[in-house]
Amino acid sequence: MITAFRKTAETFAAGAKTLAQQYFVSPEVFAEEQDRIFSKQWVLVGHQSQLAEAGDYFVAVVAGESLIIVRDKDGEVHGFYNVCRHRGTRLREDRNGHLSAIQCPYHAWTYGLDGRLIGAPHMDQVPGFDKVDYSLHAANLALWEGFIFVNLADASTRHGGQAARGGYISLEKWFAPLAGKFSRWNLAALRSAKRIEYDVRANWKLIFENYSECYHCPGVHPELSKISPDDSSENDLTDGPFLGGFMRIAKGRSLTMSGNACALPMEQFGEEDFQLVFYYSIFPNMLLSLHPDYVMVHQLVPQSPERTLIFCNWFFHPGAFEREDFNPHDAIEFWDMVNKQDWHVCELSQQGISSRAYEPGPYSARESIPAAWDREYLRHMD
């Protein structure tokens, strides 16, 4: 049953305008974002399904820091700085793989999957050397609904449980407003069918703002608009780090190339739920799209003021993979098309904003969520 949702225009703050030019083009602003936001907030780096077995790992970059995300022999997931404790050598150059231990390619110092130093050739000849003192430096890591987040804030930035500029709190406290909200999708149990990487020549904030409105949909997404009316959006989260709500889907349709459901539906869904798709932005780098038959997640990794890497992942009910009628590509191809349409207009926006003629323009009433996202962003930058 849908309650506490309001039409997008009802939460619009009159007078809201787009951000000033420097927020999209300035290297100094980009550096501030890395320091004030990505170094102090919980940042999405992946999903637990990427680490199916002990020894599986991948490398993630957060605020310019390379991190090794690995599952140990007890099943625990860790995040370690990709830095040897001997002379600082980068430990892993590849993006992902499987290993039984983490060994430095330079002098063969070797670490267990839990980060403990277990081998240091000839260091027993150094007076007072103790391997216990040289474990890998760990980053704060925690899981929410099966998704892996890291927080680079350390003890020196914490004060009374909070970091400078509204930073470090536990992941559990950070996501407390969303507790149980997505339980019907059982996100932690879902399996990925496809992950696509996009290299977009646009500022990361333009991606968030574009995701948060369908004012652009009739002209940019004609295929999407035929199935999901652009004026059907209603939101229940309209302020703060979590924003969004639902849009309606034509009865009996799905957001796929064929227009038909492509997979086993999520559990505990009522009839009305099959006519809704939910879109939420999770500050600062996650876009969560919840469909009746699949879940799509965008993970943003800002590279520069004018470039963003985006990892898009499609997740399905684990039972769907066993069915003969499972057709994940129907959804993947649809959103790959829509994604590319979005990236194109975001790149056009980046090009125009870089002009000396650009000045902030007024948001429409259909853009109340992008305006709210800007307010949250500026709160962290002030």
Short mmCIF file of N, CA, C and O in Angstrom, two decimals, residues 27-116:
data_model
loop_
_atom_site.label_atom_id
_atom_site.label_comp_id
_atom_site.label_asym_id
_atom_site.label_seq_id
_atom_site.Cartn_x
_atom_site.Cartn_y
_atom_site.Cartn_z
N PRO A 27 38.85 22.60 -10.61
CA PRO A 27 39.68 21.58 -9.95
C PRO A 27 39.75 21.78 -8.43
O PRO A 27 39.84 20.81 -7.69
N GLU A 28 39.68 23.03 -7.99
CA GLU A 28 39.73 23.31 -6.56
C GLU A 28 38.48 22.79 -5.86
O GLU A 28 38.55 22.19 -4.78
N VAL A 29 37.31 23.00 -6.48
CA VAL A 29 36.07 22.47 -5.92
C VAL A 29 36.10 20.95 -5.91
O VAL A 29 35.69 20.31 -4.93
N PHE A 30 36.59 20.35 -7.00
CA PHE A 30 36.68 18.89 -7.06
C PHE A 30 37.56 18.36 -5.93
O PHE A 30 37.21 17.36 -5.27
N ALA A 31 38.69 19.01 -5.66
CA ALA A 31 39.56 18.59 -4.56
C ALA A 31 38.85 18.72 -3.22
O ALA A 31 38.99 17.86 -2.33
N GLU A 32 38.06 19.79 -3.05
CA GLU A 32 37.30 19.96 -1.81
C GLU A 32 36.28 18.85 -1.65
O GLU A 32 36.05 18.35 -0.54
N GLU A 33 35.63 18.46 -2.75
CA GLU A 33 34.65 17.36 -2.69
C GLU A 33 35.31 16.07 -2.23
O GLU A 33 34.75 15.33 -1.43
N GLN A 34 36.50 15.78 -2.77
CA GLN A 34 37.20 14.57 -2.38
C GLN A 34 37.53 14.59 -0.89
O GLN A 34 37.46 13.56 -0.22
N ASP A 35 37.87 15.77 -0.38
CA ASP A 35 38.24 15.89 1.03
C ASP A 35 37.03 15.92 1.94
O ASP A 35 36.96 15.21 2.95
N ARG A 36 36.03 16.73 1.59
CA ARG A 36 34.91 16.96 2.50
C ARG A 36 33.80 15.92 2.39
O ARG A 36 33.03 15.72 3.33
N ILE A 37 33.70 15.27 1.23
CA ILE A 37 32.62 14.31 1.02
C ILE A 37 33.16 12.88 0.91
O ILE A 37 32.89 12.03 1.76
N PHE A 38 33.96 12.61 -0.12
CA PHE A 38 34.36 11.24 -0.40
C PHE A 38 35.39 10.69 0.59
O PHE A 38 35.53 9.47 0.72
N SER A 39 36.06 11.56 1.34
CA SER A 39 37.00 11.09 2.36
C SER A 39 36.33 10.93 3.72
O SER A 39 36.96 10.39 4.64
N LYS A 40 35.07 11.37 3.84
CA LYS A 40 34.44 11.38 5.17
C LYS A 40 33.06 10.73 5.21
O LYS A 40 32.49 10.59 6.29
N GLN A 41 32.52 10.36 4.07
CA GLN A 41 31.20 9.73 4.04
C GLN A 41 31.33 8.24 3.72
O GLN A 41 32.37 7.77 3.25
N TRP A 42 30.25 7.51 3.95
CA TRP A 42 30.21 6.11 3.55
C TRP A 42 29.99 6.04 2.04
O TRP A 42 28.99 6.52 1.52
N VAL A 43 30.96 5.47 1.34
CA VAL A 43 30.99 5.45 -0.12
C VAL A 43 30.80 4.02 -0.61
O VAL A 43 31.50 3.09 -0.17
N LEU A 44 29.88 3.82 -1.54
CA LEU A 44 29.64 2.51 -2.13
C LEU A 44 30.86 2.08 -2.97
O LEU A 44 31.34 2.84 -3.80
N VAL A 45 31.33 0.85 -2.74
CA VAL A 45 32.44 0.32 -3.55
C VAL A 45 32.09 -0.98 -4.26
O VAL A 45 32.81 -1.39 -5.17
N GLY A 46 31.01 -1.66 -3.87
CA GLY A 46 30.66 -2.90 -4.55
C GLY A 46 29.57 -3.66 -3.83
O GLY A 46 28.91 -3.14 -2.93
N HIS A 47 29.39 -4.92 -4.24
CA HIS A 47 28.37 -5.80 -3.67
C HIS A 47 29.03 -7.10 -3.24
O HIS A 47 30.00 -7.55 -3.84
N GLN A 48 28.48 -7.70 -2.20
CA GLN A 48 29.10 -8.90 -1.65
C GLN A 48 29.16 -10.05 -2.65
O GLN A 48 30.01 -10.95 -2.52
N SER A 49 28.32 -10.03 -3.67
CA SER A 49 28.36 -11.08 -4.68
C SER A 49 29.64 -11.05 -5.49
O SER A 49 29.99 -12.04 -6.14
N GLN A 50 30.38 -9.94 -5.45
CA GLN A 50 31.67 -9.86 -6.12
C GLN A 50 32.73 -10.65 -5.37
O GLN A 50 33.81 -10.89 -5.92
N LEU A 51 32.43 -11.03 -4.14
CA LEU A 51 33.37 -11.77 -3.30
C LEU A 51 32.70 -13.07 -2.85
O LEU A 51 32.43 -13.29 -1.68
N ALA A 52 32.46 -13.95 -3.80
CA ALA A 52 31.69 -15.17 -3.52
C ALA A 52 32.44 -16.14 -2.62
O ALA A 52 31.84 -16.84 -1.80
N GLU A 53 33.78 -16.22 -2.77
CA GLU A 53 34.58 -17.20 -2.05
C GLU A 53 35.68 -16.51 -1.25
O GLU A 53 36.10 -15.39 -1.59
N ALA A 54 36.17 -17.19 -0.23
CA ALA A 54 37.32 -16.70 0.52
C ALA A 54 38.50 -16.54 -0.43
O ALA A 54 38.78 -17.42 -1.24
N GLY A 55 39.15 -15.40 -0.36
CA GLY A 55 40.27 -15.11 -1.26
C GLY A 55 39.88 -14.27 -2.46
O GLY A 55 40.75 -13.74 -3.15
N ASP A 56 38.58 -14.14 -2.73
CA ASP A 56 38.14 -13.26 -3.81
C ASP A 56 38.37 -11.81 -3.38
O ASP A 56 38.16 -11.45 -2.22
N TYR A 57 38.80 -10.98 -4.32
CA TYR A 57 39.05 -9.58 -4.00
C TYR A 57 38.79 -8.70 -5.22
O TYR A 57 38.75 -9.18 -6.36
N PHE A 58 38.63 -7.42 -4.97
CA PHE A 58 38.66 -6.42 -6.03
C PHE A 58 39.31 -5.16 -5.48
O PHE A 58 39.39 -4.97 -4.26
N VAL A 59 39.78 -4.33 -6.38
CA VAL A 59 40.42 -3.07 -5.99
C VAL A 59 39.46 -1.93 -6.28
O VAL A 59 38.88 -1.85 -7.37
N ALA A 60 39.27 -1.06 -5.30
CA ALA A 60 38.39 0.11 -5.44
C ALA A 60 39.20 1.37 -5.18
O ALA A 60 40.17 1.34 -4.40
N VAL A 61 38.80 2.46 -5.81
CA VAL A 61 39.45 3.75 -5.59
C VAL A 61 38.43 4.70 -4.99
O VAL A 61 37.35 4.93 -5.54
N VAL A 62 38.77 5.25 -3.82
CA VAL A 62 37.91 6.20 -3.12
C VAL A 62 38.75 7.42 -2.76
O VAL A 62 39.79 7.27 -2.09
N ALA A 63 38.33 8.59 -3.20
CA ALA A 63 39.06 9.83 -2.91
C ALA A 63 40.53 9.71 -3.25
O ALA A 63 41.40 10.18 -2.51
N GLY A 64 40.82 9.05 -4.36
CA GLY A 64 42.20 8.90 -4.81
C GLY A 64 42.97 7.80 -4.13
O GLY A 64 44.13 7.54 -4.49
N GLU A 65 42.36 7.12 -3.16
CA GLU A 65 43.03 6.04 -2.43
C GLU A 65 42.66 4.69 -3.02
O GLU A 65 41.47 4.39 -3.22
N SER A 66 43.67 3.86 -3.30
CA SER A 66 43.44 2.50 -3.79
C SER A 66 43.25 1.57 -2.60
O SER A 66 44.06 1.55 -1.67
N LEU A 67 42.17 0.79 -2.64
CA LEU A 67 41.82 -0.11 -1.54
C LEU A 67 41.64 -1.52 -2.07
O LEU A 67 41.08 -1.72 -3.15
N ILE A 68 42.10 -2.50 -1.30
CA ILE A 68 41.86 -3.91 -1.60
C ILE A 68 40.67 -4.36 -0.77
O ILE A 68 40.71 -4.32 0.46
N ILE A 69 39.61 -4.78 -1.42
CA ILE A 69 38.41 -5.30 -0.75
C ILE A 69 38.45 -6.81 -0.90
O ILE A 69 38.43 -7.33 -2.02
N VAL A 70 38.52 -7.54 0.22
CA VAL A 70 38.79 -8.98 0.16
C VAL A 70 37.95 -9.72 1.20
O VAL A 70 37.66 -9.20 2.27
N ARG A 71 37.57 -10.96 0.86
CA ARG A 71 36.87 -11.83 1.81
C ARG A 71 37.89 -12.80 2.41
O ARG A 71 38.62 -13.47 1.68
N ASP A 72 37.94 -12.87 3.74
CA ASP A 72 38.92 -13.75 4.39
C ASP A 72 38.38 -15.16 4.56
O ASP A 72 37.25 -15.48 4.14
N LYS A 73 39.17 -16.02 5.19
CA LYS A 73 38.82 -17.44 5.31
C LYS A 73 37.65 -17.68 6.24
O LYS A 73 37.03 -18.75 6.21
N ASP A 74 37.33 -16.70 7.08
CA ASP A 74 36.17 -16.82 7.97
C ASP A 74 34.92 -16.19 7.36
O ASP A 74 33.88 -16.11 8.00
N GLY A 75 35.03 -15.72 6.13
CA GLY A 75 33.90 -15.12 5.44
C GLY A 75 33.74 -13.64 5.66
O GLY A 75 32.82 -13.02 5.09
N GLU A 76 34.61 -13.02 6.47
CA GLU A 76 34.51 -11.60 6.72
C GLU A 76 35.08 -10.80 5.54
O GLU A 76 36.04 -11.22 4.90
N VAL A 77 34.48 -9.65 5.28
CA VAL A 77 34.95 -8.77 4.21
C VAL A 77 35.76 -7.64 4.83
O VAL A 77 35.33 -7.01 5.81
N HIS A 78 36.92 -7.37 4.27
CA HIS A 78 37.82 -6.33 4.78
C HIS A 78 38.16 -5.34 3.68
O HIS A 78 38.09 -5.66 2.48
N GLY A 79 38.56 -4.15 4.09
CA GLY A 79 39.09 -3.16 3.17
C GLY A 79 40.45 -2.69 3.65
O GLY A 79 40.57 -2.20 4.79
N PHE A 80 41.48 -2.87 2.85
CA PHE A 80 42.83 -2.48 3.22
C PHE A 80 43.39 -1.49 2.22
O PHE A 80 43.16 -1.62 1.00
N TYR A 81 44.15 -0.53 2.72
CA TYR A 81 44.87 0.35 1.82
C TYR A 81 45.86 -0.48 1.02
O TYR A 81 46.54 -1.34 1.57
N ASN A 82 45.92 -0.20 -0.27
CA ASN A 82 46.75 -0.97 -1.20
C ASN A 82 48.21 -0.50 -1.10
O ASN A 82 48.81 -0.06 -2.09
N VAL A 83 48.76 -0.61 0.11
CA VAL A 83 50.07 -0.05 0.43
C VAL A 83 50.83 -1.02 1.32
O VAL A 83 50.37 -1.36 2.42
N CYS A 84 51.99 -1.47 0.86
CA CYS A 84 52.81 -2.36 1.67
C CYS A 84 53.38 -1.60 2.87
O CYS A 84 53.78 -0.44 2.75
N ARG A 85 53.45 -2.25 4.03
CA ARG A 85 53.96 -1.62 5.23
C ARG A 85 55.48 -1.52 5.26
O ARG A 85 56.06 -0.93 6.18
N HIS A 86 56.14 -2.08 4.26
CA HIS A 86 57.60 -2.03 4.21
C HIS A 86 58.08 -0.71 3.61
O HIS A 86 58.54 0.17 4.32
N ARG A 87 57.88 -0.54 2.30
CA ARG A 87 58.33 0.68 1.65
C ARG A 87 57.22 1.32 0.81
O ARG A 87 57.47 2.09 -0.10
N GLY A 88 56.00 0.97 1.16
CA GLY A 88 54.86 1.65 0.55
C GLY A 88 54.46 1.20 -0.83
O GLY A 88 53.64 1.84 -1.48
N THR A 89 54.97 0.09 -1.30
CA THR A 89 54.70 -0.38 -2.66
C THR A 89 53.22 -0.73 -2.85
O THR A 89 52.58 -1.27 -1.94
N ARG A 90 52.68 -0.42 -4.02
CA ARG A 90 51.33 -0.85 -4.39
C ARG A 90 51.31 -2.37 -4.44
O ARG A 90 52.11 -2.99 -5.15
N LEU A 91 50.38 -2.98 -3.72
CA LEU A 91 50.35 -4.44 -3.58
C LEU A 91 49.69 -5.13 -4.77
O LEU A 91 50.18 -6.15 -5.26
N ARG A 92 48.55 -4.60 -5.21
CA ARG A 92 47.82 -5.22 -6.31
C ARG A 92 47.63 -4.21 -7.44
O ARG A 92 47.17 -3.09 -7.21
N GLU A 93 47.99 -4.62 -8.64
CA GLU A 93 47.82 -3.77 -9.82
C GLU A 93 46.53 -4.11 -10.58
O GLU A 93 45.97 -3.25 -11.27
N ASP A 94 46.09 -5.37 -10.50
CA ASP A 94 44.90 -5.79 -11.23
C ASP A 94 43.64 -5.32 -10.52
O ASP A 94 43.68 -4.86 -9.38
N ARG A 95 42.51 -5.45 -11.20
CA ARG A 95 41.26 -4.92 -10.67
C ARG A 95 40.52 -5.91 -9.79
O ARG A 95 39.76 -5.51 -8.91
N ASN A 96 40.71 -7.19 -10.01
CA ASN A 96 40.04 -8.20 -9.21
C ASN A 96 40.70 -9.55 -9.45
O ASN A 96 41.50 -9.71 -10.37
N GLY A 97 40.35 -10.51 -8.61
CA GLY A 97 40.92 -11.84 -8.77
C GLY A 97 40.73 -12.68 -7.52
O GLY A 97 39.84 -12.42 -6.70
N HIS A 98 41.58 -13.68 -7.38
CA HIS A 98 41.52 -14.61 -6.25
C HIS A 98 42.93 -14.87 -5.77
O HIS A 98 43.86 -15.04 -6.57
N LEU A 99 43.12 -14.90 -4.45
CA LEU A 99 44.44 -15.16 -3.89
C LEU A 99 44.31 -15.83 -2.53
O LEU A 99 43.26 -15.78 -1.89
N SER A 100 45.38 -16.49 -2.11
CA SER A 100 45.41 -17.12 -0.79
C SER A 100 46.09 -16.24 0.23
O SER A 100 45.93 -16.42 1.44
N ALA A 101 46.87 -15.27 -0.24
CA ALA A 101 47.53 -14.30 0.62
C ALA A 101 47.86 -13.08 -0.24
O ALA A 101 47.85 -13.15 -1.47
N ILE A 102 48.14 -11.96 0.41
CA ILE A 102 48.48 -10.72 -0.30
C ILE A 102 49.98 -10.53 -0.19
O ILE A 102 50.50 -10.28 0.90
N GLN A 103 50.68 -10.64 -1.32
CA GLN A 103 52.14 -10.53 -1.29
C GLN A 103 52.62 -9.32 -2.07
O GLN A 103 52.17 -9.07 -3.19
N CYS A 104 53.54 -8.58 -1.47
CA CYS A 104 54.10 -7.41 -2.13
C CYS A 104 55.01 -7.86 -3.28
O CYS A 104 55.85 -8.75 -3.10
N PRO A 105 54.88 -7.27 -4.46
CA PRO A 105 55.70 -7.66 -5.61
C PRO A 105 57.15 -7.18 -5.51
O PRO A 105 57.98 -7.59 -6.33
N TYR A 106 57.46 -6.35 -4.53
CA TYR A 106 58.79 -5.77 -4.43
C TYR A 106 59.73 -6.63 -3.58
O TYR A 106 60.67 -7.23 -4.08
N HIS A 107 59.43 -6.76 -2.27
CA HIS A 107 60.31 -7.52 -1.36
C HIS A 107 59.60 -8.70 -0.71
O HIS A 107 60.11 -9.26 0.25
N ALA A 108 58.45 -9.06 -1.25
CA ALA A 108 57.73 -10.28 -0.86
C ALA A 108 57.23 -10.29 0.58
O ALA A 108 57.01 -11.36 1.14
N TRP A 109 57.02 -9.12 1.16
CA TRP A 109 56.29 -9.14 2.43
C TRP A 109 54.89 -9.69 2.12
O TRP A 109 54.26 -9.32 1.12
N THR A 110 54.39 -10.56 3.00
CA THR A 110 53.17 -11.30 2.72
C THR A 110 52.17 -11.12 3.86
O THR A 110 52.53 -11.23 5.05
N TYR A 111 50.93 -10.88 3.48
CA TYR A 111 49.87 -10.60 4.45
C TYR A 111 48.74 -11.63 4.30
O TYR A 111 48.42 -12.05 3.18
N GLY A 112 48.15 -12.01 5.42
CA GLY A 112 46.98 -12.87 5.38
C GLY A 112 45.78 -12.12 4.85
O GLY A 112 45.79 -10.88 4.73
N LEU A 113 44.71 -12.84 4.56
CA LEU A 113 43.50 -12.20 4.04
C LEU A 113 42.82 -11.31 5.08
O LEU A 113 41.96 -10.51 4.73
N ASP A 114 43.24 -11.46 6.33
CA ASP A 114 42.74 -10.59 7.39
C ASP A 114 43.66 -9.40 7.63
O ASP A 114 43.46 -8.63 8.58
N GLY A 115 44.71 -9.25 6.79
CA GLY A 115 45.59 -8.10 6.87
C GLY A 115 46.82 -8.28 7.73
O GLY A 115 47.71 -7.42 7.73
N ARG A 116 46.93 -9.38 8.47
CA ARG A 116 48.09 -9.60 9.34
C ARG A 116 49.34 -9.88 8.50
O ARG A 116 49.28 -10.61 7.50
#
